[in-house]
Amino acid sequence: MTADPHRDLTQGDAVVAVDVQNDFCPGGALEVPEGDRVVDTLNTWMAAARDAGAHVYASRDWHPRDHISFQPQGGPWPVHCVQDTTGAAFHPYLRLPEDTIVVTKGTRFDKDQYSAFDETGFAEELKRHGIERLWIGGLAEDVCVRATALDAAKHGFTVHVLTEATRAISAESREKTEAELKDAGVLVL
Ligand SMILES: [Zn+2]
């Protein structure tokens, strides 16, 4: 099934752009192959969301210096998305509508947070606005998009992952991730 934002989005839906930040795009500290290719598609979805009366959320990875997820601290990842750096900024071509709500994660000193729902209060925020259906894209498909979509399904939302609007770190883990998402009831479009 191919998704069409102008046909599919309805009032009360939410488009969720996960971590479309410079460090996850080509040239960044933790680049996802073709990561910048998600920008145009997400721009189309976010513009359509405005027309449809749907909400837009953008999550960002936002680490303190010397975060435990960084390799020098014994974590799995190169240093990335350090608070207030250019690497942590949203991609310059990402056109976030003015009323976009930003979900900040990765700020904790004691753990990493891949999911936009991980102790952020995001589920409560969505429910408070009566939102039931999510359309998710962003980076990376096999890490933070995966974790966000799985948590969203657990919280009872109808979850769509837009494959055109996401890219994975590797093709192999993309396949594995999409199978896992489908098993969890996520609609992979
Ligand atoms: Zn991170």
Short mmCIF file of C-alpha atoms and ligand atoms in Angstrom, two decimals:
data_model
loop_
_atom_site.label_atom_id
_atom_site.label_comp_id
_atom_site.label_asym_id
_atom_site.label_seq_id
_atom_site.Cartn_x
_atom_site.Cartn_y
_atom_site.Cartn_z
CA MET A 1 0.00 0.00 0.00
CA THR A 2 1.31 3.42 -0.94
CA ALA A 3 0.58 6.27 1.40
CA ASP A 4 -0.74 9.58 0.14
CA PRO A 5 -0.67 12.40 2.69
CA HIS A 6 -3.43 14.39 1.00
CA ARG A 7 -5.73 11.39 0.96
CA ASP A 8 -4.74 9.67 4.20
CA LEU A 9 -4.27 12.39 6.81
CA THR A 10 -7.29 13.43 8.81
CA GLN A 11 -7.91 15.94 11.54
CA GLY A 12 -6.57 14.64 14.82
CA ASP A 13 -3.80 12.55 13.24
CA ALA A 14 -0.16 13.31 13.99
CA VAL A 15 2.91 13.27 11.77
CA VAL A 16 6.01 12.42 13.80
CA ALA A 17 9.44 13.31 12.37
CA VAL A 18 12.01 11.36 14.36
CA ASP A 19 15.51 12.83 14.79
CA VAL A 20 15.98 14.51 11.38
CA GLN A 21 19.21 16.09 12.63
CA ASN A 22 22.46 16.95 10.90
CA ASP A 23 24.51 14.32 12.72
CA PHE A 24 22.28 11.55 11.30
CA CYS A 25 22.57 12.85 7.73
CA PRO A 26 25.49 12.35 5.28
CA GLY A 27 28.51 14.26 6.59
CA GLY A 28 27.27 14.03 10.18
CA ALA A 29 28.90 12.31 13.14
CA LEU A 30 26.60 9.28 12.99
CA GLU A 31 25.44 9.35 9.42
CA VAL A 32 22.65 7.18 8.12
CA PRO A 33 23.10 6.37 4.41
CA GLU A 34 20.78 8.67 2.40
CA GLY A 35 19.52 10.12 5.67
CA ASP A 36 18.87 13.49 4.04
CA ARG A 37 16.54 11.81 1.53
CA VAL A 38 13.78 11.73 4.15
CA VAL A 39 13.53 15.52 4.24
CA ASP A 40 11.48 16.14 1.07
CA THR A 41 8.98 13.41 1.87
CA LEU A 42 8.54 14.60 5.44
CA ASN A 43 8.11 18.19 4.23
CA THR A 44 5.24 17.00 2.04
CA TRP A 45 3.64 15.15 4.95
CA MET A 46 4.04 18.06 7.35
CA ALA A 47 2.56 20.54 4.87
CA ALA A 48 -0.35 18.17 4.25
CA ALA A 49 -0.82 17.84 8.01
CA ARG A 50 -1.41 21.56 8.27
CA ASP A 51 -4.00 21.42 5.48
CA ALA A 52 -5.75 18.46 7.12
CA GLY A 53 -5.77 19.92 10.64
CA ALA A 54 -3.37 17.22 11.83
CA HIS A 55 -0.60 17.76 14.37
CA VAL A 56 3.16 17.75 13.76
CA TYR A 57 5.75 16.55 16.27
CA ALA A 58 9.52 16.46 15.78
CA SER A 59 11.74 14.49 18.12
CA ARG A 60 15.40 15.25 18.61
CA ASP A 61 18.32 13.43 20.17
CA TRP A 62 19.81 15.97 22.57
CA HIS A 63 22.74 14.66 24.55
CA PRO A 64 24.75 16.34 27.28
CA ARG A 65 28.51 16.32 26.72
CA ASP A 66 30.17 13.00 27.64
CA HIS A 67 26.86 11.13 27.41
CA ILE A 68 26.96 7.46 28.39
CA SER A 69 25.89 6.44 24.85
CA PHE A 70 29.17 7.80 23.41
CA GLN A 71 32.12 5.50 22.64
CA PRO A 72 34.63 7.45 24.78
CA GLN A 73 32.27 6.79 27.71
CA GLY A 74 31.97 3.09 26.85
CA GLY A 75 28.74 3.42 24.86
CA PRO A 76 27.95 2.05 21.38
CA TRP A 77 27.88 5.28 19.35
CA PRO A 78 30.32 7.95 18.19
CA VAL A 79 29.83 11.35 19.83
CA HIS A 80 26.68 12.83 18.24
CA CYS A 81 23.84 15.31 18.77
CA VAL A 82 25.51 17.19 21.61
CA GLN A 83 23.14 19.87 22.91
CA ASP A 84 23.26 23.21 21.05
CA THR A 85 25.78 22.07 18.43
CA THR A 86 25.24 22.22 14.65
CA GLY A 87 25.19 18.42 14.58
CA ALA A 88 22.19 18.40 16.88
CA ALA A 89 20.24 20.94 14.81
CA PHE A 90 17.40 19.82 12.59
CA HIS A 91 18.37 19.41 8.91
CA PRO A 92 18.36 22.92 7.40
CA TYR A 93 15.86 21.96 4.66
CA LEU A 94 13.37 20.43 7.08
CA ARG A 95 10.34 22.72 7.00
CA LEU A 96 8.79 22.35 10.41
CA PRO A 97 5.42 24.14 10.63
CA GLU A 98 5.38 26.95 13.18
CA ASP A 99 3.18 25.00 15.56
CA THR A 100 5.41 21.91 15.56
CA ILE A 101 5.96 20.50 19.03
CA VAL A 102 9.49 19.29 19.70
CA VAL A 103 10.03 16.14 21.77
CA THR A 104 13.48 16.14 23.34
CA LYS A 105 15.15 12.89 24.39
CA GLY A 106 18.60 11.58 25.20
CA THR A 107 19.12 14.20 27.91
CA ARG A 108 19.35 11.77 30.81
CA PHE A 109 22.77 11.18 32.33
CA ASP A 110 22.04 7.62 33.38
CA LYS A 111 20.56 6.03 30.22
CA ASP A 112 19.95 6.44 26.52
CA GLN A 113 16.48 6.98 25.05
CA TYR A 114 15.90 5.69 21.51
CA SER A 115 12.13 6.06 21.68
CA ALA A 116 10.35 9.42 21.70
CA PHE A 117 8.02 7.78 24.25
CA ASP A 118 10.74 6.73 26.70
CA GLU A 119 9.97 8.71 29.87
CA THR A 120 9.15 11.86 27.89
CA GLY A 121 5.41 12.01 28.56
CA PHE A 122 4.78 11.93 24.81
CA ALA A 123 1.95 9.37 25.01
CA GLU A 124 0.11 11.58 27.51
CA GLU A 125 0.62 14.61 25.25
CA LEU A 126 -0.86 12.79 22.25
CA LYS A 127 -3.81 11.45 24.26
CA ARG A 128 -4.52 14.87 25.70
CA HIS A 129 -5.08 16.09 22.14
CA GLY A 130 -7.26 13.10 21.25
CA ILE A 131 -4.71 11.82 18.74
CA GLU A 132 -5.18 8.17 17.78
CA ARG A 133 -3.22 7.71 14.55
CA LEU A 134 0.46 8.39 13.96
CA TRP A 135 2.43 8.67 10.71
CA ILE A 136 6.10 8.25 11.49
CA GLY A 137 9.27 8.93 9.50
CA GLY A 138 12.82 10.05 10.23
CA LEU A 139 16.10 8.51 11.35
CA ALA A 140 17.23 5.90 11.77
CA GLU A 141 14.61 3.34 10.80
CA ASP A 142 16.38 0.51 12.62
CA VAL A 143 17.09 2.48 15.83
CA CYS A 144 14.97 5.43 16.97
CA VAL A 145 12.13 5.11 14.42
CA ARG A 146 11.89 1.44 15.33
CA ALA A 147 11.80 2.09 19.08
CA THR A 148 9.33 4.96 18.70
CA ALA A 149 6.95 2.96 16.48
CA LEU A 150 7.04 -0.10 18.76
CA ASP A 151 6.31 2.02 21.84
CA ALA A 152 3.51 3.83 20.02
CA ALA A 153 1.89 0.50 19.19
CA LYS A 154 2.22 -0.58 22.84
CA HIS A 155 0.45 2.60 23.90
CA GLY A 156 -2.47 1.66 21.65
CA PHE A 157 -2.00 4.13 18.81
CA THR A 158 -2.61 3.15 15.19
CA VAL A 159 0.92 3.44 13.83
CA HIS A 160 2.08 3.91 10.26
CA VAL A 161 5.76 3.95 9.34
CA LEU A 162 6.42 5.75 6.08
CA THR A 163 9.22 3.82 4.38
CA GLU A 164 9.77 6.64 1.87
CA ALA A 165 10.37 8.97 4.79
CA THR A 166 12.87 6.87 6.71
CA ARG A 167 16.31 5.31 6.15
CA ALA A 168 18.12 2.58 8.07
CA ILE A 169 21.76 2.20 9.04
CA SER A 170 21.95 -1.04 7.03
CA ALA A 171 19.77 -2.81 4.46
CA GLU A 172 19.91 -6.01 6.47
CA SER A 173 18.63 -4.47 9.65
CA ARG A 174 16.03 -2.54 7.68
CA GLU A 175 14.47 -5.82 6.58
CA LYS A 176 14.59 -7.23 10.10
CA THR A 177 13.10 -4.05 11.54
CA GLU A 178 10.21 -3.93 9.09
CA ALA A 179 9.33 -7.57 9.85
CA GLU A 180 9.42 -6.81 13.57
CA LEU A 181 7.24 -3.72 13.15
CA LYS A 182 4.65 -5.64 11.14
CA ASP A 183 4.58 -8.37 13.82
CA ALA A 184 3.82 -5.65 16.37
CA GLY A 185 0.84 -4.44 14.33
CA VAL A 186 2.57 -1.41 12.83
CA LEU A 187 1.47 -0.57 9.28
CA VAL A 188 4.63 -0.31 7.18
CA LEU A 189 3.73 1.71 4.09
ZN ZN B 1 21.89 9.47 20.58
#
